[in-house]
Tab-separated table of C-alpha atoms in Angstrom:
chain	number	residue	atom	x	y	z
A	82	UNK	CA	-66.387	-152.767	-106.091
A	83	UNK	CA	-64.602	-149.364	-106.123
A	84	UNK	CA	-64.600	-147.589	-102.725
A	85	UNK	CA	-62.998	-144.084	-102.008
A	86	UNK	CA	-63.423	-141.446	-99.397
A	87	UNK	CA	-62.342	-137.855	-99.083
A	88	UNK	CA	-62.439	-134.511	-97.473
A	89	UNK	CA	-64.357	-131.981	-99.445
A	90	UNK	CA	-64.593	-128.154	-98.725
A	91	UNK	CA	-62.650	-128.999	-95.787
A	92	UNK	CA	-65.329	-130.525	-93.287
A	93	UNK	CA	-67.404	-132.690	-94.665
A	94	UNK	CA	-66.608	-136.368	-96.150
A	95	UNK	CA	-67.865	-137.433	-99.635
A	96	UNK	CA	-67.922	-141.324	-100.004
A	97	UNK	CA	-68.226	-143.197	-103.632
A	98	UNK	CA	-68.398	-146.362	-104.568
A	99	UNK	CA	-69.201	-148.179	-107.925
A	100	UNK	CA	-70.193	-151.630	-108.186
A	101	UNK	CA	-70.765	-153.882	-111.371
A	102	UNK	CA	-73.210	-156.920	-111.659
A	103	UNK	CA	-74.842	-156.053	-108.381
A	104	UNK	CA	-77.786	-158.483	-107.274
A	105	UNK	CA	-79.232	-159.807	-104.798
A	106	UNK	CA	-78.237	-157.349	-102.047
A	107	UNK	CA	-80.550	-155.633	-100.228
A	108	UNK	CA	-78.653	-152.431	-99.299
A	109	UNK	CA	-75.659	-150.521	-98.339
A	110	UNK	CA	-74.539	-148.990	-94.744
A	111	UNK	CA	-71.893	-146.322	-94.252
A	112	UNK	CA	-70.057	-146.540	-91.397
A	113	UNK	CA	-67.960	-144.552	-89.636
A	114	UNK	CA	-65.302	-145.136	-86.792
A	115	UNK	CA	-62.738	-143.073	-85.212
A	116	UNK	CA	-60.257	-145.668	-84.205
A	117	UNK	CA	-60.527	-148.128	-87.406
A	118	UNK	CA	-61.570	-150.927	-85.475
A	119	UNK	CA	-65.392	-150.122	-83.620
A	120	UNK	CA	-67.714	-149.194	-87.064
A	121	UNK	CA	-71.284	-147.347	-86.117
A	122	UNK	CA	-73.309	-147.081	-88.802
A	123	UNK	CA	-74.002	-143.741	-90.553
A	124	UNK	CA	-76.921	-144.159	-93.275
A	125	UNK	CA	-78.489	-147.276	-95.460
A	126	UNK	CA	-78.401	-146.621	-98.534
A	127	UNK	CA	-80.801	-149.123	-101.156
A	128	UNK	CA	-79.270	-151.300	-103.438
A	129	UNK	CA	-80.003	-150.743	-107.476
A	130	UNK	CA	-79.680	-154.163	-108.380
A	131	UNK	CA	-78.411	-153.285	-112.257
A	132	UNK	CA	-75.139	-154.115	-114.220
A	133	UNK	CA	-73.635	-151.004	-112.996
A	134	UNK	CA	-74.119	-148.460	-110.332
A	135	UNK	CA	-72.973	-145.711	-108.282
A	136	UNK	CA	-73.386	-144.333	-105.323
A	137	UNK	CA	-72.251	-141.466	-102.850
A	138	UNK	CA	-72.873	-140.176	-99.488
A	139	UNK	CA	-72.026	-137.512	-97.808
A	140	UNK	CA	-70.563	-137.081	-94.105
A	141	UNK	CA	-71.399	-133.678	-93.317
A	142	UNK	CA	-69.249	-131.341	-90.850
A	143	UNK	CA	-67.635	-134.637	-90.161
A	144	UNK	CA	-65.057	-132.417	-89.150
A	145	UNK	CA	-66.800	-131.130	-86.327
A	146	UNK	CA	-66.482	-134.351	-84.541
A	147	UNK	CA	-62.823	-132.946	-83.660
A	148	UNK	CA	-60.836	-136.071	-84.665
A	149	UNK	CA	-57.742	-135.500	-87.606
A	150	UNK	CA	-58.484	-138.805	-88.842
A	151	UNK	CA	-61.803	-141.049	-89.485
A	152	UNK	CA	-62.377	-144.327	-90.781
A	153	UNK	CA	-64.956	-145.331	-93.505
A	154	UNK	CA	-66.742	-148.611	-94.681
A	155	UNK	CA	-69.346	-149.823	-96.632
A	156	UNK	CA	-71.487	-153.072	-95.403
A	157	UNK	CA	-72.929	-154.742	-98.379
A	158	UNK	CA	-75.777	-156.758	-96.746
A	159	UNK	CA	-77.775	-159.374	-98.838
A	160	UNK	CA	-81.157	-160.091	-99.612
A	161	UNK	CA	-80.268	-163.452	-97.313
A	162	UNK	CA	-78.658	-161.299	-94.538
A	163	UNK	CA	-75.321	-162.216	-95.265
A	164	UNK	CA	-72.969	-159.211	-94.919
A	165	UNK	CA	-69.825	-158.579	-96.252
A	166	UNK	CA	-67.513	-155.257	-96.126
A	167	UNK	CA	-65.399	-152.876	-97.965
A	168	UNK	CA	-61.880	-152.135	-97.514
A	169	UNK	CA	-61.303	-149.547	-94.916
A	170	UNK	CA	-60.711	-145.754	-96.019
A	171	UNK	CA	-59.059	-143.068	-93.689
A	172	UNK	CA	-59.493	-139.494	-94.159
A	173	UNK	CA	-57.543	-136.826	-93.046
A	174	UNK	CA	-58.304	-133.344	-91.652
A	175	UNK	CA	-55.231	-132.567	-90.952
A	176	UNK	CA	-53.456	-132.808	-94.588
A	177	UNK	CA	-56.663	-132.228	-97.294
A	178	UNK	CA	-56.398	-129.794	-99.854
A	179	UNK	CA	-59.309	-128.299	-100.378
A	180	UNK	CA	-61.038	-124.789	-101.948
A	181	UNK	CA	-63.802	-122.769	-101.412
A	182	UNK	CA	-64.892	-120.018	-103.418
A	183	UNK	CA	-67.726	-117.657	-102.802
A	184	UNK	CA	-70.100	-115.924	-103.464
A	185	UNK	CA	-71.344	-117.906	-106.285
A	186	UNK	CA	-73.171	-116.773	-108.099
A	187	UNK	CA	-70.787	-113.191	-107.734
A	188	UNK	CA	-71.232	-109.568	-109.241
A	189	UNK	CA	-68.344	-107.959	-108.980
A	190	UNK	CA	-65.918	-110.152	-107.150
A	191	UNK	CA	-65.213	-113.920	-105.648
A	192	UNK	CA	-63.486	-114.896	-102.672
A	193	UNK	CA	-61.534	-117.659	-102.912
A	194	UNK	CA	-60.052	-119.665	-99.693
A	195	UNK	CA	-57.450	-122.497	-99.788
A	196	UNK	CA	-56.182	-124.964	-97.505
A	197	UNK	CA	-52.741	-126.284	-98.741
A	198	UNK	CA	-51.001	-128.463	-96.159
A	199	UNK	CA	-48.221	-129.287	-98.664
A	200	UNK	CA	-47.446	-125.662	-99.386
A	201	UNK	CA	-47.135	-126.509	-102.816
A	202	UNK	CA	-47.396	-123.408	-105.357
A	203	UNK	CA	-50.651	-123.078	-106.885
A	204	UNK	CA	-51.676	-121.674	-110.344
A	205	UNK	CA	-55.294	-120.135	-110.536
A	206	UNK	CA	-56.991	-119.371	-113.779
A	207	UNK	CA	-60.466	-118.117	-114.506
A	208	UNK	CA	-61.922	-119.375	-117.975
A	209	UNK	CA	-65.271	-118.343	-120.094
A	210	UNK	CA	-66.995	-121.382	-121.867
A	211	UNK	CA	-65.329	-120.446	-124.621
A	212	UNK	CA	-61.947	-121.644	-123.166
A	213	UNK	CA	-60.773	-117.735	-123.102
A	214	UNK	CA	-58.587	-117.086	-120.014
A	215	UNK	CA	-59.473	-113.825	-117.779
A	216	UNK	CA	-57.406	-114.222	-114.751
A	217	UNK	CA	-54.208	-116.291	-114.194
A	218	UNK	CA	-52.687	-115.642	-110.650
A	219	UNK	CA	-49.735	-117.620	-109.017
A	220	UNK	CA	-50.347	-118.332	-105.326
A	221	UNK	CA	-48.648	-119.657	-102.456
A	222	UNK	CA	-48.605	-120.708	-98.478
A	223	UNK	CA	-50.960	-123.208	-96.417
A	224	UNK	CA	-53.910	-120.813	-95.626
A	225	UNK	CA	-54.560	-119.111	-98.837
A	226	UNK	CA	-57.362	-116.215	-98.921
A	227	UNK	CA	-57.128	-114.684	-102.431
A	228	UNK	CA	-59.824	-111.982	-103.827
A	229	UNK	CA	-58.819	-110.796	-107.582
A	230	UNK	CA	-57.640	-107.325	-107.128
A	231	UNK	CA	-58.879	-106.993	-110.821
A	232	UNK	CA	-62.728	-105.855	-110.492
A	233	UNK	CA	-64.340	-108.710	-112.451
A	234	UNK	CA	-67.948	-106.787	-113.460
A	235	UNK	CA	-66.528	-106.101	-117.257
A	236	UNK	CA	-67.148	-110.226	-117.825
A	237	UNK	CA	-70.337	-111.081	-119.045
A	238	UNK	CA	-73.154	-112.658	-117.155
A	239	UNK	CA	-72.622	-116.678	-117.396
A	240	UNK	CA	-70.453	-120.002	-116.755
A	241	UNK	CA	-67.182	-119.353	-116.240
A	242	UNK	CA	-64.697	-122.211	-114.481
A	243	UNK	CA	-62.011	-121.100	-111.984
A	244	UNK	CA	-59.055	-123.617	-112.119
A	245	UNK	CA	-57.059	-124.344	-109.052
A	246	UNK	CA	-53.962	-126.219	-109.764
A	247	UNK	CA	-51.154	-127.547	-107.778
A	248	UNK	CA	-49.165	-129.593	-110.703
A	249	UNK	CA	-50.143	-132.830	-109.289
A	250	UNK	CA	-53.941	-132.050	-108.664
A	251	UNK	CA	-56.686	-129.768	-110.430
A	252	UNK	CA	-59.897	-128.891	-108.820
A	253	UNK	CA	-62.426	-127.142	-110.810
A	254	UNK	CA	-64.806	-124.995	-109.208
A	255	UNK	CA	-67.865	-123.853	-111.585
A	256	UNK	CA	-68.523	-120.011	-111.190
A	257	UNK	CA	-72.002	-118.000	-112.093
A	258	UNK	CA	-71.670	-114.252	-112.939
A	259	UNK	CA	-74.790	-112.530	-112.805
């Protein structure tokens, strides 16, 4: 059983977890707690009941709930009843990295917004499917609001993947260009 929990696009919370050899169990529940002791439950999720399987839910605007830090378990309940529980996962508002970019699909232009508690530099590079590189831009800072100054409308209509790299992590965000 592999359990993990993180911030994504800076509010909500995406949990995953794979399991092998599952059977016998009657479902899943997400729970949630904001002290890492008292769980509620969040949603029941059906169990597959194959060799392997995966799952994810999603907490949205779990940072709404104003806390920095939330606490995450699965409940693996039985076809007999008997429960047991995953590890406990904490997330943090307060130090995620995360990226938005929009619009997408874009015309002319993209917007593209960082949070970067770490301040670590950042290297952005826009690629065609081809693996052909059209933008590479060297960023910096916590709150990062970037727009290319380069007007973008000379690149073809299609798939293109924007790159977002601190050395230590990549995201890749998929763009559209119509």
């Amino acid at each position: 059983f592999a359990f993990t929990a993180k911030v994504i696009k800076g509010r909500d919370v995406e949990l995953v977890w794979l399991t092998k050899n599952e059977y016998n169990l009657k479902n899943y529940i997400v729970e949630r707690s904001f002290d890492g002791r008292t769980f509620e439950p969040l949603a029941t999720v059906s169990a597959k009941n194959k060799s392997e399987n995966d799952y994810t839910h999603i907490d949205y605007n779990a940072k709404d709930l104003g806390k920095d830090v939330l606490y995450y378990r699965i409940a693996m309940v039985e076809n007999s009843g008997q429960v047991r529980y995953s590890p406990v996962k904490a997330v943090r508002f307060d130090r995620e990295f995360w990226v938005s970019v929009y619009p997408n699909p874009f015309k002319e232009a993209f917007n593209v917004k960082i949070y970067n508690p770490e301040r670590k530099n950042i290297t952005l590079s826009l690629f065609d499917n081809l693996g052909r590189m059209h933008l590479k831009v060297q960023l910096e800072g916590e709150e990062i609001h970037y727009q290319p100054t380069e007007r973008l409308d000379y690149l073809a209509a299609g798939t293109y993947l924007l790159q977002i790299s601190t050395g230590s992590q990549i995201e890749i965000v998929k763009l559209v260009k119509n």
